[in-house]
Short mmCIF file of C-alpha atoms in Angstrom, two decimals:
data_model
loop_
_atom_site.label_atom_id
_atom_site.label_comp_id
_atom_site.label_asym_id
_atom_site.label_seq_id
_atom_site.Cartn_x
_atom_site.Cartn_y
_atom_site.Cartn_z
CA UNK A 1 24.09 8.72 -53.34
CA UNK A 2 21.09 9.86 -53.00
CA UNK A 3 19.31 11.15 -49.63
CA UNK A 4 16.05 11.89 -48.36
CA UNK A 5 15.42 15.27 -46.93
CA UNK A 6 12.11 16.25 -44.73
CA UNK A 7 11.27 20.37 -45.40
CA UNK A 8 8.31 22.10 -43.92
CA UNK A 9 5.02 20.57 -43.93
CA UNK A 10 3.88 22.36 -47.30
CA UNK A 11 6.67 21.17 -49.26
CA UNK A 12 7.20 17.98 -51.18
CA UNK A 13 9.77 15.36 -50.34
CA UNK A 14 12.89 15.64 -52.63
CA UNK A 15 15.60 13.78 -53.91
CA UNK A 16 18.53 15.50 -54.35
CA UNK A 17 22.43 14.22 -54.98
CA UNK A 18 24.18 15.12 -51.81
CA UNK A 19 27.68 15.95 -54.03
CA UNK A 20 26.03 18.48 -56.51
CA UNK A 21 23.03 20.09 -54.72
CA UNK A 22 24.31 20.21 -50.98
CA UNK A 23 24.49 23.77 -51.76
CA UNK A 24 20.77 24.10 -52.76
CA UNK A 25 19.65 22.89 -49.47
CA UNK A 26 21.92 25.29 -47.49
CA UNK A 27 20.55 28.21 -49.53
CA UNK A 28 16.79 27.38 -49.11
CA UNK A 29 17.29 27.11 -44.94
CA UNK A 30 18.62 30.64 -45.14
CA UNK A 31 15.98 31.81 -47.00
CA UNK A 32 13.41 30.36 -44.84
CA UNK A 33 14.85 31.72 -41.98
CA UNK A 34 15.09 35.57 -43.46
CA UNK A 35 11.16 34.65 -44.55
CA UNK A 36 9.51 34.00 -41.15
CA UNK A 37 12.03 36.18 -38.99
CA UNK A 38 11.86 33.44 -36.05
CA UNK A 39 14.50 31.03 -34.99
CA UNK A 40 14.71 27.67 -36.96
CA UNK A 41 12.13 24.91 -35.80
CA UNK A 42 10.73 21.51 -36.71
CA UNK A 43 8.08 23.39 -38.66
CA UNK A 44 9.61 25.30 -40.98
CA UNK A 45 13.26 23.97 -41.71
CA UNK A 46 14.37 20.62 -43.81
CA UNK A 47 15.17 17.93 -41.80
CA UNK A 48 17.68 15.66 -43.14
CA UNK A 49 17.22 12.39 -41.68
CA UNK A 50 19.34 9.25 -42.74
CA UNK A 51 22.86 10.91 -42.31
CA UNK A 52 23.92 12.34 -38.44
CA UNK A 53 25.78 14.87 -40.10
CA UNK A 54 23.18 16.22 -41.96
CA UNK A 55 20.72 16.69 -38.73
CA UNK A 56 20.18 20.08 -37.94
CA UNK A 57 18.73 19.22 -34.48
CA UNK A 58 19.16 16.53 -32.19
CA UNK A 59 15.44 16.27 -31.04
CA UNK A 60 13.29 13.92 -33.42
CA UNK A 61 10.64 14.73 -35.58
CA UNK A 62 6.82 14.57 -33.76
CA UNK A 63 3.80 14.61 -35.45
CA UNK A 64 1.21 16.75 -34.33
CA UNK A 65 -1.30 15.53 -31.76
CA UNK A 66 0.53 12.38 -31.27
CA UNK A 67 -1.20 10.17 -28.67
CA UNK A 68 1.15 8.12 -26.71
CA UNK A 69 -1.91 5.70 -24.75
CA UNK A 70 -3.95 4.19 -27.41
CA UNK A 71 -6.43 2.63 -24.89
CA UNK A 72 -7.57 5.75 -23.09
CA UNK A 73 -8.08 9.33 -24.17
CA UNK A 74 -5.90 12.01 -22.99
CA UNK A 75 -7.02 13.68 -19.79
CA UNK A 76 -8.97 16.60 -20.79
CA UNK A 77 -7.77 20.18 -20.17
CA UNK A 78 -8.97 21.63 -16.65
CA UNK A 79 -10.31 24.69 -18.10
CA UNK A 80 -12.15 22.70 -21.09
CA UNK A 81 -13.70 20.65 -18.51
CA UNK A 82 -14.41 23.42 -16.47
CA UNK A 83 -16.63 24.84 -19.27
CA UNK A 84 -18.13 21.47 -20.44
CA UNK A 85 -21.63 21.70 -19.54
CA UNK A 86 -22.05 17.55 -19.06
CA UNK A 87 -18.71 18.13 -16.40
CA UNK A 88 -20.83 20.83 -14.50
CA UNK A 89 -24.39 19.09 -14.51
CA UNK A 90 -22.93 15.67 -13.23
CA UNK A 91 -20.70 17.97 -10.62
CA UNK A 92 -24.15 19.28 -9.37
CA UNK A 93 -25.73 15.90 -9.69
CA UNK A 94 -23.07 14.31 -7.56
CA UNK A 95 -23.40 17.08 -4.43
CA UNK A 96 -27.54 16.52 -4.70
CA UNK A 97 -26.86 12.95 -4.47
CA UNK A 98 -24.03 13.59 -1.64
CA UNK A 99 -26.87 15.65 0.16
CA UNK A 100 -29.50 13.08 0.13
CA UNK A 101 -28.32 11.06 1.62
CA UNK A 102 -29.08 13.07 4.89
CA UNK A 103 -32.67 10.85 4.14
CA UNK A 104 -31.46 7.52 4.98
CA UNK A 105 -29.21 8.19 7.84
CA UNK A 106 -31.66 10.41 9.31
CA UNK A 107 -34.32 7.61 9.20
CA UNK A 108 -31.86 4.78 9.92
CA UNK A 109 -31.34 7.04 13.53
CA UNK A 110 -34.62 7.85 14.46
CA UNK A 111 -36.56 4.47 15.53
CA UNK A 112 -33.84 4.01 18.22
CA UNK A 113 -33.97 7.59 19.49
CA UNK A 114 -38.14 7.26 19.53
CA UNK A 115 -37.63 3.95 21.32
CA UNK A 116 -35.76 5.47 23.83
CA UNK A 117 -37.73 8.50 24.55
CA UNK A 118 -40.47 5.79 25.04
CA UNK A 119 -38.84 3.93 27.44
CA UNK A 120 -37.48 6.97 29.12
CA UNK A 121 -41.09 8.30 29.45
CA UNK A 122 -42.05 5.18 30.73
CA UNK A 123 -39.38 4.78 33.36
CA UNK A 124 -37.88 1.94 31.81
CA UNK A 125 -34.52 3.21 32.24
CA UNK A 126 -32.58 -0.34 32.33
CA UNK A 127 -33.73 -0.98 28.87
CA UNK A 128 -30.57 2.15 27.69
CA UNK A 129 -27.95 0.20 29.22
CA UNK A 130 -28.48 -2.16 26.01
CA UNK A 131 -26.66 0.31 24.22
CA UNK A 132 -23.31 0.58 24.50
CA UNK A 133 -22.27 4.56 25.33
CA UNK A 134 -18.80 3.63 24.42
CA UNK A 135 -19.94 2.34 21.10
CA UNK A 136 -22.14 5.84 20.49
CA UNK A 137 -18.89 7.76 21.88
CA UNK A 138 -16.61 6.51 18.93
CA UNK A 139 -19.28 6.88 16.60
CA UNK A 140 -19.47 10.59 17.56
CA UNK A 141 -15.72 11.20 17.40
CA UNK A 142 -15.84 9.63 13.97
CA UNK A 143 -18.35 12.13 12.77
CA UNK A 144 -16.36 14.96 14.38
CA UNK A 145 -13.21 13.96 12.29
CA UNK A 146 -14.87 13.32 9.23
CA UNK A 147 -16.89 16.84 9.44
CA UNK A 148 -13.46 18.32 10.33
CA UNK A 149 -12.34 16.72 6.74
CA UNK A 150 -14.68 18.00 4.83
CA UNK A 151 -15.06 21.28 6.49
CA UNK A 152 -11.48 21.88 5.29
CA UNK A 153 -12.26 20.57 1.45
CA UNK A 154 -14.88 22.67 1.84
CA UNK A 155 -17.48 19.64 0.78
CA UNK A 156 -20.65 21.70 2.07
CA UNK A 157 -23.24 18.46 1.25
CA UNK A 158 -20.90 15.88 3.06
CA UNK A 159 -20.55 18.39 6.18
CA UNK A 160 -24.25 18.31 6.43
CA UNK A 161 -24.19 14.65 6.38
CA UNK A 162 -21.58 14.51 9.08
CA UNK A 163 -22.96 17.09 10.81
CA UNK A 164 -26.67 15.46 11.33
CA UNK A 165 -24.46 12.16 12.43
CA UNK A 166 -23.02 14.29 15.24
CA UNK A 167 -26.32 15.77 16.41
CA UNK A 168 -28.51 12.19 16.07
CA UNK A 169 -25.57 10.42 18.08
CA UNK A 170 -25.44 13.09 20.79
CA UNK A 171 -29.03 13.12 20.97
CA UNK A 172 -28.78 9.21 21.95
CA UNK A 173 -26.04 9.96 24.05
CA UNK A 174 -28.04 12.53 26.14
CA UNK A 175 -30.65 9.68 26.43
CA UNK A 176 -28.21 7.45 27.72
CA UNK A 177 -27.04 10.16 30.28
CA UNK A 178 -30.60 10.57 31.48
CA UNK A 179 -30.99 6.80 31.67
CA UNK A 180 -28.13 7.12 34.21
CA UNK A 181 -26.39 4.31 31.72
CA UNK A 182 -23.32 7.19 31.01
CA UNK A 183 -21.27 8.32 33.40
CA UNK A 184 -22.32 12.18 33.96
CA UNK A 185 -18.40 13.18 34.00
CA UNK A 186 -17.63 11.40 30.74
CA UNK A 187 -21.05 13.28 29.30
CA UNK A 188 -20.32 16.53 30.25
CA UNK A 189 -16.83 16.08 28.64
CA UNK A 190 -18.48 14.65 25.29
CA UNK A 191 -20.92 17.53 25.70
CA UNK A 192 -18.28 20.11 25.60
CA UNK A 193 -16.27 18.22 22.53
CA UNK A 194 -19.81 18.22 20.56
CA UNK A 195 -20.04 22.17 21.33
CA UNK A 196 -16.41 22.96 20.32
CA UNK A 197 -16.38 20.72 17.26
CA UNK A 198 -19.35 22.11 15.83
CA UNK A 199 -18.55 26.18 16.47
CA UNK A 200 -14.68 25.33 15.47
CA UNK A 201 -15.77 23.58 12.20
CA UNK A 202 -18.37 26.06 11.05
CA UNK A 203 -16.35 28.95 11.90
CA UNK A 204 -13.48 27.47 10.02
CA UNK A 205 -15.54 27.00 7.06
CA UNK A 206 -16.97 30.48 6.86
CA UNK A 207 -13.08 31.74 7.24
CA UNK A 208 -13.61 33.39 10.59
CA UNK A 209 -11.14 31.08 12.76
CA UNK A 210 -7.67 31.67 13.88
CA UNK A 211 -5.32 29.13 12.42
CA UNK A 212 -3.85 28.17 15.20
CA UNK A 213 -6.81 27.56 17.07
CA UNK A 214 -7.88 25.19 14.50
CA UNK A 215 -4.50 23.16 14.51
CA UNK A 216 -5.23 22.73 17.82
CA UNK A 217 -8.51 21.10 16.93
CA UNK A 218 -6.90 19.01 14.48
CA UNK A 219 -3.95 17.84 16.86
CA UNK A 220 -7.19 16.84 19.60
CA UNK A 221 -9.28 14.78 16.64
CA UNK A 222 -5.77 13.34 15.24
CA UNK A 223 -4.90 12.14 18.77
CA UNK A 224 -8.42 11.25 20.25
CA UNK A 225 -9.12 8.71 16.74
CA UNK A 226 -5.44 7.60 16.73
CA UNK A 227 -5.86 6.24 20.35
CA UNK A 228 -9.26 4.93 20.23
CA UNK A 229 -8.92 3.12 16.60
CA UNK A 230 -6.89 0.49 17.89
CA UNK A 231 -8.41 -0.11 21.27
CA UNK A 232 -11.81 -0.81 19.61
CA UNK A 233 -10.39 -3.00 16.96
CA UNK A 234 -8.80 -4.88 19.92
CA UNK A 235 -12.26 -4.97 21.99
CA UNK A 236 -13.75 -6.32 19.27
CA UNK A 237 -12.12 -10.02 19.66
CA UNK A 238 -12.35 -9.90 23.86
CA UNK A 239 -12.89 -12.79 25.31
CA UNK A 240 -10.88 -14.17 22.70
CA UNK A 241 -7.80 -11.59 23.46
CA UNK A 242 -7.11 -10.28 26.96
CA UNK A 243 -9.43 -7.73 28.36
CA UNK A 244 -6.49 -4.74 28.17
CA UNK A 245 -6.29 -0.87 27.52
CA UNK A 246 -2.90 -1.30 26.87
CA UNK A 247 -3.31 -1.07 22.49
CA UNK A 248 -4.88 2.36 23.22
CA UNK A 249 -2.47 3.66 25.77
CA UNK A 250 0.01 2.87 23.07
CA UNK A 251 -1.55 4.34 20.20
CA UNK A 252 -2.14 7.43 22.52
CA UNK A 253 1.77 8.07 23.34
CA UNK A 254 2.42 7.41 19.46
CA UNK A 255 -0.37 9.97 18.33
CA UNK A 256 1.10 12.48 20.66
CA UNK A 257 4.35 11.98 19.64
CA UNK A 258 3.83 12.25 16.11
CA UNK A 259 1.80 15.34 16.40
CA UNK A 260 4.59 16.99 18.66
CA UNK A 261 7.12 16.17 16.14
CA UNK A 262 5.13 17.53 13.19
CA UNK A 263 4.39 20.69 14.89
CA UNK A 264 8.35 21.17 16.20
CA UNK A 265 9.49 20.74 12.64
CA UNK A 266 11.23 17.61 13.47
CA UNK A 267 9.35 15.72 10.54
CA UNK A 268 10.35 15.93 7.01
CA UNK A 269 7.62 17.60 4.51
CA UNK A 270 5.95 14.06 3.48
CA UNK A 271 6.05 13.07 7.51
CA UNK A 272 3.84 16.41 8.31
CA UNK A 273 1.36 15.52 5.59
CA UNK A 274 0.97 12.04 6.87
CA UNK A 275 0.54 13.33 10.38
CA UNK A 276 -2.05 16.01 8.78
CA UNK A 277 -4.12 12.79 6.92
CA UNK A 278 -4.04 10.59 9.97
CA UNK A 279 -7.33 12.17 11.22
CA UNK A 280 -9.48 11.60 8.45
CA UNK A 281 -8.43 7.92 7.78
CA UNK A 282 -8.74 7.16 11.59
CA UNK A 283 -12.26 8.16 11.27
CA UNK A 284 -13.01 6.21 8.07
CA UNK A 285 -11.68 3.27 9.47
CA UNK A 286 -13.43 3.57 12.47
CA UNK A 287 -16.21 3.61 10.36
CA UNK A 288 -15.00 0.71 8.36
CA UNK A 289 -14.59 -1.06 11.30
CA UNK A 290 -18.14 -1.03 12.44
CA UNK A 291 -18.95 -3.85 9.39
CA UNK A 292 -16.25 -6.12 10.50
CA UNK A 293 -17.62 -6.05 14.10
CA UNK A 294 -20.87 -6.75 13.36
CA UNK A 295 -19.88 -9.57 10.92
CA UNK A 296 -17.91 -11.34 13.80
CA UNK A 297 -20.71 -10.96 16.05
CA UNK A 298 -22.92 -12.42 13.44
CA UNK A 299 -20.59 -15.36 13.22
CA UNK A 300 -20.22 -16.08 16.85
CA UNK A 301 -23.96 -15.67 17.55
CA UNK A 302 -26.12 -16.25 14.12
CA UNK A 303 -29.29 -16.50 15.89
CA UNK A 304 -29.08 -13.08 16.79
CA UNK A 305 -29.02 -12.13 13.05
CA UNK A 306 -33.24 -12.44 13.43
CA UNK A 307 -32.75 -9.28 15.56
CA UNK A 308 -31.07 -7.33 13.10
CA UNK A 309 -33.27 -4.96 10.60
CA UNK A 310 -32.91 -5.95 6.84
CA UNK A 311 -34.72 -2.46 6.62
CA UNK A 312 -32.02 -0.77 8.65
CA UNK A 313 -29.14 -2.09 6.53
CA UNK A 314 -30.96 -1.48 3.66
CA UNK A 315 -31.00 2.59 4.54
CA UNK A 316 -27.13 1.93 5.81
CA UNK A 317 -26.53 0.70 1.78
CA UNK A 318 -28.31 3.75 0.36
CA UNK A 319 -26.78 6.25 2.70
CA UNK A 320 -23.39 5.44 2.00
CA UNK A 321 -24.02 4.06 -2.24
CA UNK A 322 -25.32 7.99 -2.25
CA UNK A 323 -22.13 9.72 -1.98
CA UNK A 324 -20.13 6.85 -4.00
CA UNK A 325 -20.60 9.17 -7.05
CA UNK A 326 -19.53 12.32 -5.38
CA UNK A 327 -16.16 11.23 -3.80
CA UNK A 328 -15.39 9.73 -7.00
CA UNK A 329 -15.90 12.60 -9.01
CA UNK A 330 -13.77 14.73 -6.43
CA UNK A 331 -11.21 12.04 -6.47
CA UNK A 332 -11.31 11.48 -2.86
CA UNK A 333 -9.62 8.15 -2.43
CA UNK A 334 -10.61 8.05 1.77
CA UNK A 335 -13.99 9.06 1.16
CA UNK A 336 -14.43 6.75 -1.65
CA UNK A 337 -12.73 3.80 0.39
CA UNK A 338 -14.97 4.59 3.42
CA UNK A 339 -18.10 4.84 1.40
CA UNK A 340 -17.71 1.84 -0.64
CA UNK A 341 -16.79 -0.69 2.19
CA UNK A 342 -19.65 0.68 4.04
CA UNK A 343 -22.20 -0.04 1.35
CA UNK A 344 -20.42 -3.44 0.60
CA UNK A 345 -19.63 -4.66 3.51
CA UNK A 346 -21.79 -2.84 6.25
CA UNK A 347 -25.13 -2.77 4.29
CA UNK A 348 -25.34 -5.10 1.50
CA UNK A 349 -22.76 -7.84 3.61
CA UNK A 350 -25.23 -7.63 6.38
CA UNK A 351 -28.30 -8.10 3.53
CA UNK A 352 -25.97 -11.39 2.42
CA UNK A 353 -26.21 -12.69 5.50
CA UNK A 354 -30.17 -12.16 6.32
CA UNK A 355 -30.37 -13.97 3.11
CA UNK A 356 -28.37 -16.77 3.78
CA UNK A 357 -30.06 -17.39 7.11
CA UNK A 358 -33.53 -17.23 4.92
CA UNK A 359 -34.69 -14.09 6.88
CA UNK A 360 -35.08 -12.30 3.84
CA UNK A 361 -36.66 -12.96 0.86
CA UNK A 362 -34.84 -14.08 -2.51
CA UNK A 363 -36.48 -11.53 -4.44
CA UNK A 364 -35.62 -8.68 -1.72
CA UNK A 365 -31.99 -9.43 -2.00
CA UNK A 366 -31.96 -9.83 -5.78
CA UNK A 367 -33.21 -6.09 -6.04
CA UNK A 368 -30.62 -4.96 -3.74
CA UNK A 369 -28.13 -6.80 -5.25
CA UNK A 370 -29.16 -5.59 -8.82
CA UNK A 371 -29.74 -1.65 -7.79
CA UNK A 372 -26.40 -1.69 -6.08
CA UNK A 373 -24.40 -2.91 -8.98
CA UNK A 374 -25.99 -0.79 -10.92
CA UNK A 375 -25.72 2.29 -9.15
CA UNK A 376 -21.93 1.25 -8.73
CA UNK A 377 -21.48 1.03 -12.80
CA UNK A 378 -23.44 4.00 -13.61
CA UNK A 379 -21.57 6.01 -11.46
CA UNK A 380 -18.09 4.86 -12.94
CA UNK A 381 -19.64 5.14 -16.43
CA UNK A 382 -20.98 8.41 -16.17
CA UNK A 383 -17.37 9.77 -14.75
CA UNK A 384 -15.38 8.59 -17.89
CA UNK A 385 -18.16 10.35 -19.96
CA UNK A 386 -18.01 13.68 -18.57
CA UNK A 387 -14.10 13.37 -18.34
CA UNK A 388 -13.94 12.54 -22.13
CA UNK A 389 -12.24 8.92 -21.41
CA UNK A 390 -13.28 5.54 -23.43
CA UNK A 391 -13.23 3.27 -20.32
CA UNK A 392 -14.65 3.39 -16.92
CA UNK A 393 -11.67 1.94 -15.66
CA UNK A 394 -9.69 5.23 -16.86
CA UNK A 395 -11.93 7.07 -13.54
CA UNK A 396 -10.84 4.02 -11.29
CA UNK A 397 -7.10 4.57 -12.41
CA UNK A 398 -7.13 8.46 -11.59
CA UNK A 399 -8.98 7.35 -8.12
CA UNK A 400 -6.06 5.38 -7.12
CA UNK A 401 -3.17 6.87 -8.85
CA UNK A 402 -4.01 10.48 -9.71
CA UNK A 403 -4.65 11.82 -12.93
#
């Protein structure tokens, strides 16, 4: 009976008689070990494969560079990626896209600021009562929470976007206070929070802040965000739901309890991480709720859509869309979710409503549709190219499940 034996990659397969030539196999093994002066490995020893009693090791032979998943390329080595010129160029370009989002967001807020200024100069303070100060306060809290989130991640361009959001929203709040639309005690408290928030975030970014003070700030925005979010959601559907502060009060108690347990070591490591991520997610969900609220208003009062500016909705779509490539590139699922939601459901969604009501032209809506689809497709395609993937779906998989 003959047996087949694998030798080193440089030797050919030999067909030997098991009974007459077994000693030749043993001698060959010993010679190879002495010549190479190293322990037996899968690269320098004979591997008989047909009989279990002849196997030298329990592990199977492996081919070099064997790929388990044939549908996608293996994730590139981080060190190799870091030196890849295309990767570095896309890294720089996505940062610039994120920073460029400041322009549409600034243009989005400036008309309201200028209109408020004209009304204040003309003594028409009652016109500013049409702007809900509670909604502006919610937006301000969301910007501050996201500013803290990006400061911790050291995403400079995204920090600038959120800082601009804080300042522009605060300018509107100042105008509301001058018109006496916003109660003075609430304005003073808001001002203290804004000044403290900006100071603490930038001190933390430059590494000049005590860790204990930063934790206190994080706890504050966590409790604030978790308290406001359910209340805003509930208030959207009033009068179909009874007007009540109960959702916010219950959420406030839960938030205080969760933060206290996290800081006193009563939660597991996963629980502490979960509580630490609440502020970012609540801020994201606050902004994600804005299109839901707008669409609910559109559903109840379709005629009010005539007062909605198509240019403003286009700016909202552009501003959020410009941040999508960066969120995808750094694999920030929360940032990507919020930006995608605002791009599609707030900006593009309201443009779709305007088109269905024949308020904007077919050409305008078609151009916005083609531009949005092309932009998102290009972001996924380019991300997959610089990472060496064969499909843009691999980038989506990394974003959701991790690489």
